[in-house]
Coordinates of C-alpha atoms and ligand atoms in Angstrom, one line a residue:
M14 CA 85.2 -38.9 9.0
T15 CA 85.8 -40.1 12.5
K16 CA 86.3 -37.5 15.2
T17 CA 86.0 -37.3 18.9
G18 CA 83.1 -35.4 20.5
A19 CA 85.6 -32.7 21.6
Q20 CA 86.8 -32.2 18.0
I21 CA 83.2 -32.2 16.7
L22 CA 82.4 -29.4 19.2
W23 CA 85.0 -27.0 17.9
E24 CA 84.4 -27.9 14.2
C25 CA 80.7 -27.3 14.6
L26 CA 81.4 -23.9 16.3
E27 CA 83.7 -23.0 13.4
R28 CA 81.1 -24.0 10.9
Q29 CA 78.6 -21.8 12.7
G30 CA 80.9 -18.9 12.1
V31 CA 82.1 -18.6 15.7
K32 CA 85.4 -16.7 16.0
H33 CA 85.5 -16.1 19.8
V34 CA 84.3 -18.0 22.8
F35 CA 84.4 -16.8 26.4
G36 CA 85.2 -19.5 29.0
Y37 CA 86.9 -21.1 32.0
P38 CA 88.2 -24.6 32.1
G39 CA 87.7 -27.5 34.6
G40 CA 87.7 -31.3 34.8
A41 CA 84.5 -32.1 33.0
I42 CA 85.2 -29.9 30.1
L43 CA 88.9 -30.7 29.8
P44 CA 88.6 -33.0 26.8
A45 CA 87.1 -30.0 24.9
Y46 CA 89.9 -27.7 26.0
D47 CA 92.4 -30.3 25.0
A48 CA 91.0 -30.2 21.4
L49 CA 91.0 -26.4 21.3
K50 CA 94.6 -26.3 20.1
H51 CA 93.5 -27.5 16.7
S52 CA 90.8 -24.8 16.3
T53 CA 90.9 -21.4 14.8
I54 CA 88.6 -20.1 17.4
H55 CA 90.0 -17.5 19.9
H56 CA 89.3 -18.4 23.5
V57 CA 89.0 -15.5 26.0
L58 CA 89.9 -16.7 29.5
V59 CA 87.5 -15.0 31.9
R60 CA 87.9 -14.7 35.7
H61 CA 84.4 -16.0 36.6
E62 CA 81.9 -17.9 34.6
Q63 CA 79.2 -15.2 35.1
G64 CA 81.6 -13.0 33.2
A65 CA 81.7 -15.5 30.3
T66 CA 78.0 -15.4 29.9
H67 CA 77.7 -11.6 30.1
M68 CA 80.6 -11.4 27.6
A69 CA 78.8 -13.7 25.2
D70 CA 75.6 -11.6 25.7
G71 CA 77.5 -8.3 25.1
Y72 CA 79.0 -9.9 22.0
A73 CA 75.6 -10.8 20.7
R74 CA 74.0 -7.5 21.5
A75 CA 76.9 -5.5 19.9
S76 CA 77.0 -7.6 16.7
G77 CA 73.7 -9.5 16.3
R78 CA 75.7 -12.7 16.1
V79 CA 75.3 -15.6 18.6
G80 CA 77.7 -15.3 21.6
V81 CA 79.3 -18.4 23.0
A82 CA 80.3 -19.2 26.6
I83 CA 81.9 -22.3 27.9
A84 CA 82.4 -23.7 31.4
T85 CA 82.9 -26.9 33.4
S86 CA 80.3 -28.8 35.3
G87 CA 79.0 -28.1 38.8
P88 CA 80.2 -24.7 40.1
G89 CA 81.3 -23.6 36.6
A90 CA 77.8 -24.3 35.3
T91 CA 76.0 -22.8 38.2
N92 CA 78.1 -19.6 38.0
M93 CA 76.6 -19.1 34.5
V94 CA 73.0 -19.0 35.8
T95 CA 72.8 -15.2 36.3
G96 CA 74.2 -14.5 32.9
I97 CA 71.8 -17.0 31.3
A98 CA 68.8 -15.5 33.0
T99 CA 70.0 -12.0 32.0
A100 CA 70.1 -13.1 28.4
M101 CA 66.7 -14.8 28.6
L102 CA 64.9 -11.8 30.0
D103 CA 66.4 -9.5 27.3
S104 CA 66.0 -12.0 24.3
S105 CA 69.7 -12.2 23.7
P106 CA 71.0 -15.1 21.5
I107 CA 73.8 -17.0 23.4
V108 CA 74.9 -20.6 23.4
C109 CA 76.4 -21.9 26.7
I110 CA 78.4 -25.1 26.6
T111 CA 79.0 -26.9 29.9
G112 CA 80.9 -30.1 30.7
Q113 CA 79.0 -32.7 32.6
V114 CA 80.3 -35.8 34.6
G115 CA 80.5 -39.1 32.7
S116 CA 77.1 -40.4 31.6
K117 CA 77.3 -43.4 33.8
L118 CA 77.9 -41.2 36.9
I119 CA 74.8 -39.0 36.3
G120 CA 72.5 -39.1 39.3
S121 CA 75.2 -40.4 41.7
D122 CA 76.2 -37.0 43.2
A123 CA 79.5 -37.4 41.5
F124 CA 82.3 -34.8 42.0
Q125 CA 81.1 -31.5 40.5
E126 CA 77.8 -33.0 39.3
T127 CA 74.9 -30.7 39.1
D128 CA 71.7 -31.0 37.1
I129 CA 72.3 -27.8 35.0
T130 CA 69.7 -28.6 32.4
G131 CA 67.2 -28.9 35.3
I132 CA 68.4 -25.7 36.9
T133 CA 68.3 -23.7 33.7
L134 CA 65.1 -25.1 32.3
P135 CA 63.1 -22.0 33.1
I136 CA 65.8 -19.5 32.1
T137 CA 66.8 -20.9 28.7
K138 CA 64.9 -20.8 25.5
H139 CA 65.9 -24.5 25.2
N140 CA 68.6 -26.8 26.7
Y141 CA 70.1 -30.1 25.9
L142 CA 72.0 -32.9 27.7
V143 CA 74.3 -34.7 25.3
T144 CA 75.5 -38.1 26.4
H145 CA 76.8 -39.5 23.0
A146 CA 79.3 -38.0 20.6
Q147 CA 76.9 -39.0 17.8
E148 CA 74.3 -36.5 19.0
L149 CA 76.7 -33.6 19.2
A150 CA 76.7 -32.2 15.7
R151 CA 72.9 -32.1 15.4
T152 CA 72.4 -30.7 18.8
L153 CA 74.9 -27.9 18.3
R154 CA 73.3 -27.0 15.0
E155 CA 69.9 -26.9 16.6
A156 CA 71.2 -24.9 19.5
F157 CA 72.4 -22.1 17.2
Y158 CA 69.3 -22.2 15.2
V159 CA 67.0 -22.0 18.2
A160 CA 69.2 -19.2 19.8
C161 CA 68.9 -16.8 16.9
S162 CA 65.6 -17.6 15.2
G163 CA 62.2 -16.2 16.1
R164 CA 62.5 -14.5 19.4
P165 CA 66.2 -14.9 20.3
G166 CA 67.4 -16.4 23.6
P167 CA 69.9 -18.5 25.4
V168 CA 70.4 -22.2 24.7
L169 CA 72.5 -24.4 26.9
V170 CA 74.3 -27.6 25.7
D171 CA 75.5 -29.8 28.6
I172 CA 78.0 -32.4 27.3
T173 CA 79.1 -35.4 29.3
K174 CA 82.8 -36.1 29.6
D175 CA 82.5 -39.4 27.8
A176 CA 80.6 -37.8 24.9
Q177 CA 83.5 -35.5 24.5
Q178 CA 86.0 -38.3 24.6
S179 CA 84.4 -41.0 22.5
S180 CA 84.6 -41.0 18.7
C181 CA 82.0 -41.3 15.9
D182 CA 81.5 -40.4 12.3
F183 CA 81.1 -36.7 11.8
D184 CA 78.7 -35.7 9.0
W185 CA 77.7 -32.0 9.1
E186 CA 75.2 -32.2 6.3
A187 CA 73.4 -35.1 7.9
A188 CA 73.1 -33.2 11.1
K189 CA 70.6 -30.6 10.0
P190 CA 68.3 -29.3 12.7
Q191 CA 65.0 -31.4 13.0
L192 CA 62.5 -29.4 15.0
P193 CA 59.1 -30.1 13.7
G194 CA 57.2 -28.5 16.6
Y195 CA 59.2 -25.2 16.5
R196 CA 57.5 -22.5 14.5
P197 CA 59.6 -19.3 14.6
D198 CA 58.2 -18.0 11.2
L199 CA 54.6 -16.9 11.9
S200 CA 53.0 -14.1 9.9
P201 CA 49.7 -12.2 10.3
A202 CA 46.6 -12.7 8.2
A203 CA 45.4 -10.2 5.6
K204 CA 42.4 -9.3 7.9
E205 CA 44.7 -8.3 10.7
Y206 CA 46.7 -6.0 8.5
A207 CA 43.4 -4.4 7.3
Q208 CA 42.3 -3.9 10.9
A209 CA 45.6 -2.3 11.9
L210 CA 45.5 0.1 8.9
E211 CA 42.0 1.2 9.8
L212 CA 43.0 2.0 13.3
I213 CA 46.1 3.9 12.1
H214 CA 44.2 5.9 9.6
N215 CA 41.4 6.8 12.0
S216 CA 43.7 7.9 14.8
K217 CA 44.3 11.5 15.7
R218 CA 46.8 11.0 18.5
P219 CA 48.9 7.9 17.7
L220 CA 52.2 7.0 19.2
I221 CA 54.7 4.4 18.2
L222 CA 56.2 2.5 21.1
A223 CA 59.5 1.1 19.8
G224 CA 61.3 -1.7 21.6
H225 CA 64.2 -4.0 21.5
G226 CA 62.4 -6.1 18.8
V227 CA 63.2 -3.2 16.4
L228 CA 66.9 -3.8 16.8
L229 CA 66.5 -7.6 16.9
S230 CA 64.5 -7.5 13.7
G231 CA 66.8 -4.9 12.0
A232 CA 63.7 -2.7 11.3
M233 CA 65.3 0.7 12.0
R234 CA 64.7 2.0 8.4
E235 CA 61.2 0.7 8.4
I236 CA 60.3 2.4 11.7
R237 CA 61.6 5.6 10.4
D238 CA 59.6 5.3 7.2
L239 CA 56.5 4.6 9.2
A240 CA 57.0 7.5 11.6
E241 CA 57.8 10.0 8.8
R242 CA 55.1 8.8 6.4
A243 CA 52.3 8.8 8.9
G244 CA 53.6 11.7 11.0
I245 CA 53.6 9.6 14.2
P246 CA 56.0 10.4 17.1
V247 CA 58.1 7.6 18.5
A248 CA 58.7 6.7 22.2
L249 CA 61.3 4.1 23.1
T250 CA 61.8 1.5 25.8
L251 CA 65.1 1.3 27.6
L252 CA 66.1 -1.6 25.4
G253 CA 64.8 0.2 22.3
L254 CA 67.1 3.2 22.6
G255 CA 69.1 3.6 19.4
A256 CA 66.4 1.9 17.3
F257 CA 65.3 5.4 16.2
P258 CA 67.7 8.3 16.1
A259 CA 67.6 10.4 19.4
T260 CA 67.9 13.7 17.5
H261 CA 65.1 12.9 15.0
P262 CA 62.3 15.5 15.4
L263 CA 59.8 12.7 15.9
N264 CA 61.8 11.0 18.6
L265 CA 60.2 11.8 22.0
G266 CA 62.6 9.8 24.2
M267 CA 62.3 7.0 26.7
M268 CA 58.9 5.9 28.2
G269 CA 58.2 4.4 31.6
M270 CA 59.3 4.6 35.2
H271 CA 62.2 6.9 34.5
G272 CA 61.1 8.0 31.1
E273 CA 60.5 11.6 30.0
A274 CA 57.5 13.2 31.6
W275 CA 56.1 14.3 28.3
V276 CA 56.3 10.8 26.9
N277 CA 54.3 9.3 29.8
H278 CA 51.7 12.1 29.5
A279 CA 51.5 11.5 25.7
I280 CA 50.9 7.8 26.3
Q281 CA 48.1 8.6 28.6
E282 CA 46.5 11.0 26.1
A283 CA 47.1 8.9 23.0
D284 CA 44.2 7.5 21.1
L285 CA 46.4 4.7 19.5
L286 CA 49.5 2.9 20.6
L287 CA 51.5 1.0 18.0
A288 CA 53.6 -1.3 20.1
L289 CA 56.5 -2.5 17.9
G290 CA 58.8 -5.2 19.3
M291 CA 58.2 -4.3 22.9
R292 CA 56.6 -6.4 25.7
F293 CA 54.8 -3.9 28.0
D294 CA 57.2 -4.5 30.9
D295 CA 55.9 -3.2 34.2
R296 CA 58.7 -0.6 34.2
V297 CA 57.0 0.7 31.0
T298 CA 53.3 0.6 31.9
G299 CA 53.0 1.4 35.6
H300 CA 49.6 0.6 37.0
L301 CA 48.0 -1.5 34.3
K302 CA 44.4 -0.6 34.9
S303 CA 45.0 3.1 34.3
Y304 CA 47.5 2.6 31.4
A305 CA 46.8 4.5 28.2
P306 CA 43.0 4.5 29.0
N307 CA 42.0 6.3 25.8
A308 CA 44.1 4.3 23.4
K309 CA 43.4 1.5 21.0
K310 CA 46.4 -0.8 20.9
I311 CA 48.1 -2.6 18.0
H312 CA 50.9 -5.0 19.0
V313 CA 53.5 -6.3 16.6
D314 CA 55.6 -9.1 18.2
I315 CA 57.2 -12.3 17.0
D316 CA 56.3 -14.2 20.1
P317 CA 52.6 -15.0 20.4
T318 CA 52.9 -15.5 24.2
E319 CA 53.5 -11.7 24.5
I320 CA 50.1 -10.8 23.0
N321 CA 47.6 -9.8 25.7
K322 CA 50.0 -10.9 28.4
N323 CA 50.2 -7.6 30.3
V324 CA 48.1 -5.2 28.1
K325 CA 45.0 -6.3 26.2
V326 CA 45.3 -5.2 22.6
D327 CA 42.8 -4.5 19.8
V328 CA 44.9 -5.9 17.0
A329 CA 47.8 -8.3 17.1
L330 CA 50.2 -8.8 14.2
I331 CA 52.3 -11.8 15.1
G332 CA 55.5 -12.0 13.1
D333 CA 58.9 -10.5 12.4
L334 CA 58.6 -6.8 12.7
C335 CA 60.6 -6.0 9.6
E336 CA 58.4 -8.2 7.5
V337 CA 55.2 -6.9 9.0
L338 CA 56.3 -3.3 8.3
H339 CA 57.2 -4.1 4.7
E340 CA 53.6 -5.3 4.3
L341 CA 52.1 -2.2 6.0
L342 CA 54.2 0.6 4.7
P343 CA 53.0 0.9 1.2
R344 CA 49.4 1.1 2.4
I345 CA 50.1 3.9 5.0
A346 CA 48.5 7.2 4.1
M347 CA 50.1 10.5 4.8
I348 CA 48.3 12.3 7.6
D349 CA 49.0 15.7 9.1
R350 CA 49.2 15.3 12.8
S351 CA 50.9 18.6 13.7
E352 CA 48.2 19.5 16.2
W353 CA 49.1 16.4 18.2
L354 CA 52.8 17.0 17.8
D355 CA 52.4 20.6 19.0
S356 CA 50.5 19.5 22.1
I357 CA 53.4 17.1 23.0
D358 CA 55.9 20.0 22.5
R359 CA 54.0 22.0 25.0
L360 CA 54.4 19.2 27.5
K361 CA 58.2 19.3 27.0
G362 CA 58.5 23.0 28.1
D363 CA 57.8 22.3 31.8
S364 CA 60.5 19.6 31.9
A365 CA 63.3 21.7 30.6
V366 CA 63.2 24.0 33.6
R367 CA 63.5 21.1 36.0
D368 CA 66.4 19.5 34.2
I369 CA 69.6 19.2 36.3
Q370 CA 71.6 19.5 33.1
N371 CA 70.6 23.2 33.1
L372 CA 71.9 23.9 36.6
P373 CA 74.9 26.3 36.7
D374 CA 78.2 24.8 38.0
S375 CA 77.7 24.8 41.7
G376 CA 80.9 23.0 42.5
H377 CA 79.0 19.7 42.7
L378 CA 79.6 17.0 40.2
Y379 CA 76.3 15.4 39.1
A380 CA 76.2 12.1 37.2
A381 CA 73.9 13.7 34.6
H382 CA 76.7 16.2 33.7
V383 CA 79.2 13.4 33.4
I384 CA 77.0 11.4 31.1
N385 CA 76.0 14.4 29.0
D386 CA 79.6 15.5 28.6
L387 CA 80.5 12.0 27.6
W388 CA 77.9 12.1 25.0
R389 CA 79.0 15.5 23.7
E390 CA 82.6 14.2 23.4
T391 CA 81.9 10.9 21.7
R392 CA 78.9 11.8 19.6
G393 CA 79.1 11.1 15.9
G394 CA 81.5 8.3 16.4
D395 CA 81.1 4.5 16.4
T396 CA 80.5 4.4 20.2
V397 CA 79.0 1.7 22.3
V398 CA 78.0 2.4 25.9
V399 CA 77.6 -0.6 28.1
T400 CA 75.9 0.2 31.4
D401 CA 75.4 -1.6 34.7
V402 CA 72.2 -1.4 36.7
G403 CA 71.1 1.5 39.0
Q404 CA 70.8 5.2 38.9
H405 CA 73.8 5.7 36.5
Q406 CA 71.9 3.4 34.1
M407 CA 68.9 5.6 34.1
W408 CA 71.0 8.8 33.8
E409 CA 72.8 7.2 30.9
A410 CA 69.4 6.5 29.2
Q411 CA 68.3 10.1 29.8
Y412 CA 71.5 12.0 29.0
Y413 CA 73.3 10.0 26.4
K414 CA 71.6 10.5 23.1
H415 CA 71.7 7.3 21.2
E416 CA 71.6 7.8 17.4
A417 CA 72.6 4.4 16.2
P418 CA 71.3 0.8 16.7
R419 CA 73.3 -1.4 19.1
S420 CA 75.0 1.7 20.6
L421 CA 73.6 1.0 24.1
I422 CA 73.9 -2.4 25.8
T423 CA 72.2 -2.7 29.2
S424 CA 70.5 -5.3 31.3
G425 CA 66.8 -4.4 31.3
G426 CA 64.6 -7.3 32.3
L427 CA 66.7 -8.9 34.9
G428 CA 68.5 -5.7 35.9
T429 CA 71.7 -7.6 36.6
M430 CA 74.4 -5.7 38.6
G431 CA 77.8 -6.7 37.5
F432 CA 76.7 -6.9 33.8
A433 CA 78.6 -3.9 32.4
L434 CA 82.3 -4.7 32.5
P435 CA 82.0 -8.2 31.1
A436 CA 79.3 -7.3 28.6
A437 CA 81.6 -4.5 27.4
I438 CA 84.5 -6.9 27.0
G439 CA 82.2 -9.0 24.8
A440 CA 81.1 -6.0 22.8
K441 CA 84.7 -4.9 22.3
V442 CA 85.7 -8.4 21.1
A443 CA 82.8 -8.4 18.7
R444 CA 83.4 -4.8 17.4
P445 CA 87.1 -4.0 17.9
E446 CA 86.8 -0.9 15.8
A447 CA 84.1 0.6 18.0
E448 CA 84.9 2.9 21.0
V449 CA 83.4 1.1 24.0
W450 CA 82.6 2.9 27.2
V451 CA 81.6 1.1 30.4
V452 CA 79.3 3.2 32.6
V453 CA 79.1 1.5 35.9
G454 CA 78.1 2.2 39.5
D455 CA 80.5 1.8 42.4
G456 CA 78.3 -1.1 43.7
G457 CA 77.9 -3.1 40.5
F458 CA 81.5 -2.6 39.5
Q459 CA 82.6 -4.5 42.6
M460 CA 80.5 -7.5 41.6
T461 CA 82.5 -8.4 38.5
M462 CA 85.6 -6.2 38.6
A463 CA 87.8 -9.3 38.5
E464 CA 87.3 -9.1 34.8
L465 CA 89.7 -6.1 34.7
A466 CA 92.3 -8.9 34.4
T467 CA 90.6 -10.2 31.2
V468 CA 90.7 -6.6 29.8
V469 CA 94.4 -6.5 30.3
Q470 CA 95.1 -10.1 29.2
E471 CA 93.1 -9.5 25.9
E472 CA 94.7 -6.0 25.4
L473 CA 91.3 -4.4 25.0
K474 CA 91.1 -0.6 24.8
L475 CA 88.1 -0.2 27.0
H476 CA 87.0 3.0 28.8
I477 CA 85.6 2.6 32.2
A478 CA 83.6 5.4 33.8
V479 CA 82.8 4.5 37.4
I480 CA 79.9 6.7 38.6
N481 CA 81.0 6.7 42.2
N482 CA 78.3 8.0 44.5
G483 CA 79.3 6.0 47.6
Y484 CA 75.9 4.3 47.7
L485 CA 73.9 1.5 46.2
G486 CA 72.3 4.6 44.7
M487 CA 69.1 3.3 43.2
V488 CA 68.2 1.4 46.4
R489 CA 69.1 4.5 48.5
Q490 CA 66.7 6.5 46.3
W491 CA 63.9 4.0 47.0
Q492 CA 64.7 4.3 50.7
E493 CA 64.6 8.1 50.5
F494 CA 61.3 8.2 48.7
F495 CA 59.4 5.2 50.2
Y496 CA 61.2 4.2 53.5
E497 CA 61.7 7.5 55.3
R498 CA 65.4 7.8 54.4
N499 CA 66.2 4.7 56.4
Y500 CA 69.5 4.0 54.6
Q501 CA 70.0 0.4 55.7
A502 CA 72.8 -1.4 53.9
T503 CA 73.2 1.1 51.1
P504 CA 76.2 3.3 52.0
L505 CA 79.3 1.7 50.5
L506 CA 82.9 1.7 51.8
N507 CA 84.7 1.5 48.5
P508 CA 88.3 0.7 47.6
D509 CA 90.4 3.3 45.8
F510 CA 89.2 2.4 42.3
A511 CA 92.0 4.2 40.6
R512 CA 94.7 2.4 42.5
L513 CA 92.9 -0.9 42.0
A514 CA 92.9 -0.3 38.2
E515 CA 96.6 0.6 38.4
A516 CA 97.3 -2.7 40.1
Y517 CA 96.0 -4.4 37.0
G518 CA 98.1 -2.2 34.8
I519 CA 95.2 0.0 33.8
R520 CA 95.7 3.8 33.6
A521 CA 93.3 5.6 36.0
T522 CA 92.2 9.1 37.0
V523 CA 89.9 10.6 39.6
V524 CA 87.4 13.3 38.7
T525 CA 85.8 15.4 41.4
Q526 CA 84.7 18.6 39.5
R527 CA 82.7 19.4 36.5
S528 CA 85.5 21.2 34.7
Q529 CA 87.6 18.0 34.9
V530 CA 85.1 15.8 33.1
V531 CA 85.9 16.7 29.5
P532 CA 89.7 16.7 29.8
A533 CA 89.5 13.3 31.5
V534 CA 87.3 11.9 28.7
Q535 CA 89.6 13.3 26.1
S536 CA 92.7 12.0 27.6
A537 CA 91.1 8.5 28.0
R538 CA 90.2 8.5 24.3
E539 CA 93.8 9.5 23.3
H540 CA 95.4 6.8 25.4
S541 CA 96.4 3.6 23.6
G542 CA 95.2 1.2 26.3
P543 CA 92.3 0.8 28.7
V544 CA 91.5 3.6 31.1
L545 CA 89.4 3.9 34.3
I546 CA 87.9 7.2 35.4
D547 CA 86.6 7.3 39.0
F548 CA 83.9 10.1 38.8
K549 CA 83.2 11.0 42.4
V550 CA 79.7 12.4 42.0
E551 CA 77.0 13.9 44.2
Q552 CA 76.1 11.2 46.8
E553 CA 72.4 11.7 47.3
D554 CA 71.1 12.8 43.9
S555 CA 68.0 11.0 42.6
V556 CA 66.7 10.0 39.2
Y557 CA 63.7 12.1 38.1
P558 CA 61.1 11.8 37.0
M559 CA 60.0 8.6 38.7
V560 CA 56.8 6.6 38.5
A561 CA 56.6 4.8 41.8
A562 CA 56.2 1.0 41.4
G563 CA 52.5 0.3 40.7
A564 CA 51.5 4.0 40.3
S565 CA 49.8 5.4 37.2
L566 CA 52.2 6.4 34.4
D567 CA 51.2 10.1 34.8
E568 CA 51.7 10.2 38.6
M569 CA 55.3 11.1 38.4
I570 CA 57.6 12.2 41.2
R571 CA 59.3 15.3 39.8
R572 CA 62.6 17.0 40.8
P573 CA 61.7 19.3 43.8
N574 CA 62.4 23.0 43.6
P575 CA 62.3 23.6 39.9
L576 CA 65.7 24.8 38.8
E577 CA 66.2 28.1 36.9
E578 CA 66.6 27.6 33.2
T579 CA 70.1 28.7 32.4
A580 CA 71.2 27.0 29.2
E581 CA 69.7 25.7 26.0
D582 CA 69.4 22.0 25.9
E583 CA 71.1 20.4 22.9
Ligands
LIG16 C1 66.6 0.1 37.2 C2 65.8 -0.2 35.9 C3 64.9 0.8 35.5 C4 64.2 0.6 34.4 N1 63.3 1.6 33.9 C5 62.8 1.6 32.7 C6 62.1 2.7 32.2 O1 61.9 3.7 32.8 N2 61.6 2.5 30.9 C7 61.8 1.4 30.1 O2 61.4 1.4 29.0 N3 62.4 0.4 30.6 C8 63.0 0.4 31.9 N4 63.7 -0.7 32.4 C9 63.8 -1.8 31.5 C10 62.6 -2.8 31.6 O3 62.7 -3.5 32.8 C11 62.6 -3.7 30.4 O4 63.8 -4.4 30.3 C12 62.4 -3.0 29.1 O5 61.3 -2.0 29.1 C13 62.0 -4.0 28.0 O6 62.1 -3.4 26.7 P1 61.5 -4.1 25.5 O7 60.1 -4.6 25.7 O8 61.7 -3.1 24.3 O9 62.6 -5.3 25.2 P2 62.5 -6.9 25.5 O10 62.2 -7.1 26.9 O11 63.8 -7.4 24.9 O12 61.3 -7.4 24.5 C14 61.5 -7.4 23.2 C15 60.2 -7.8 22.5 O13 60.4 -7.8 21.1 C16 59.9 -9.0 20.6 N5 60.7 -9.3 19.4 C17 62.0 -9.9 19.4 N6 62.4 -10.0 18.1 C18 61.4 -9.6 17.3 C19 61.2 -9.5 15.9 N7 62.1 -9.9 15.0 N8 60.0 -9.0 15.5 C20 59.0 -8.6 16.3 N9 59.2 -8.7 17.7 C21 60.3 -9.1 18.2 C22 60.1 -10.0 21.7 O14 59.2 -11.1 21.5 C23 59.7 -9.2 22.9 O15 58.3 -9.2 23.2 C24 64.4 -0.5 33.6 C25 65.3 -1.5 34.0 C26 66.0 -1.3 35.2 C27 67.0 -2.4 35.6
LIG17 C1 72.8 -8.7 41.3 C2 71.9 -7.6 41.8 N1 71.7 -7.5 43.2 C3 70.9 -6.5 43.6 C4 70.2 -5.7 42.8 C5 69.3 -4.6 43.3 N2 69.8 -3.3 43.0 C6 69.3 -2.6 41.9 S1 70.1 -1.1 41.7 C7 71.1 -1.4 43.0 C8 72.1 -0.4 43.4 C9 73.2 -0.2 42.4 O1 74.3 0.6 43.0 P1 75.5 1.1 42.1 O2 76.0 0.0 41.3 O3 76.4 1.8 43.0 O4 74.7 2.0 41.1 P2 74.0 3.4 41.4 O5 72.5 3.1 41.6 O6 74.6 4.0 42.7 O7 74.2 4.3 40.2 C10 70.8 -2.6 43.6 C11 71.5 -3.1 44.8 C12 70.4 -5.9 41.4 N3 69.8 -5.2 40.5 N4 71.3 -6.8 41.0
LIG18 MG1 76.5 3.8 43.5

């Protein structure tokens, strides 16, 4: 059947199962928008193309399906760059579609021409420039396949205006992906499994390091079986939170720069690390030379380029984690490791007395209290928390106990401020039945708060908790610790966030005391529409523990003046 490129675009998206796209129109993509009226796909009009990419990303992380963003050429396309890089660093499957000037104009500095495939080459898993309608169907099928197979990632498809306008025969079946050089389906050899099993069975102090790959592979059940069967405790990366239930007795919590002190000590004392779907980021390892000096290392990862990249390992199992664990699990022997577990428990004792959560109400509102109360109120439900980047992000990771997979969405690798609000919009569109909370700093919120209009236009019941400390808090913390409190460019003069939300038609409240947190959260949950809560928290609090950049994992900066233990931690 003959169709225009624009019609083929929407039909291919529909056949890929796409229900929503996030976008912003402009001249070079107008033929595609013109053909949208015949499509069943719902288009979410964003307020900035960066927002569209984060929405597609949040959609993908919340649902496991590919998220789609669409923009025009030139400034539309370049506005997507931050969102594409964010998705790339965190292995999130999105497809970005951009309009391009007519094929005959390419290279002439035409109006709104920019070489977006060149610009995004290092931050996409793959990208395409399509100059003929005939290439469109195959390219789009490949784009979706590449985005979600193997290690997921962003793919960009740049389509010239004439390719959208011209017509050709459309044959979906004939347009099957043809990627002979692409091998996303590797699996380990028998010898490697045997070596891994030997290390596991010989270890006395093993530790599972579970990462984002557990969620991407859907290996939550398998990780749990492995931990329980072999009696191995589990530490999680920031992006792995939710991959193993927070309240499971074998869950130790987060590792790394702002991880739990006992986790980092346990890593340094372990005799075996089982790194499962994690990539030994520098926020995780600290100083590499002194990282886990006593441990043998087994690395399971789908991407061969991650093996021995940061940390040299003894055994590598390259393949999909779920498949690898299916192979390993029946051969895992039960081993009593209670001595090792008891020694980690002893490490925990010291941390409890330093925990700000156990401080009596001193009239100050600490972000940790806000997050912990938010967790208590929403626990047990189908809740997704989407955070921005900074101190509040780390407090969320420490004080919100994630039980379920895909219940935390956060920008880890790129650490993109401005991520939270648009990513939460994407998450809510993907999972309308879920309760979605945005936990965002006063700095990052101001980077993408224009998307409040999108929340209202799409009638999304989002809950927005602004953790308002009047500072670019995480940078202020670094200035406090490492730059003699020289607070250059970190104090913020903020707008009145509550009145700002109200200007968009969003209900808003301000919370300044600990006793107001729970009522504000409850009232937000009961309200039928979106709500913003401006939590005015302690301005100069810091995130502890902290491993200074480049320091050894066990050289942690701890909260000064240990606090008196006053309450049982839940
Ligand atoms: C302010 C700030 C502070 C931070 N502090 C910390 C911290 O204290 N602790 C911490 O952990 N992080 C921290 N981070 C996050 C950190 O930068 C990294 O993003 C994070 O550690 C990466 O986690 P990951 O390796 O699990 O996930 P990713 O980076 O997403 O890597 C996932 C890995 O899984 C593999 N994979 C994907 N699919 C599969 C599959 N099907 N099978 C097998 N393998 C698969 C991938 O190839 C990849 O190697 C911080 C970030 C910020 C912004
Ligand atoms: C786009 C972008 N610019 C700069 C940074 C560097 N940075 C990391 S955290 C941070 C401060 C965040 O402040 P805020 O949003 O108020 O959160 P807080 O740390 O106070 O909780 C900055 C500037 C970043 N991560 N992203
Ligand atoms: Mg702040």
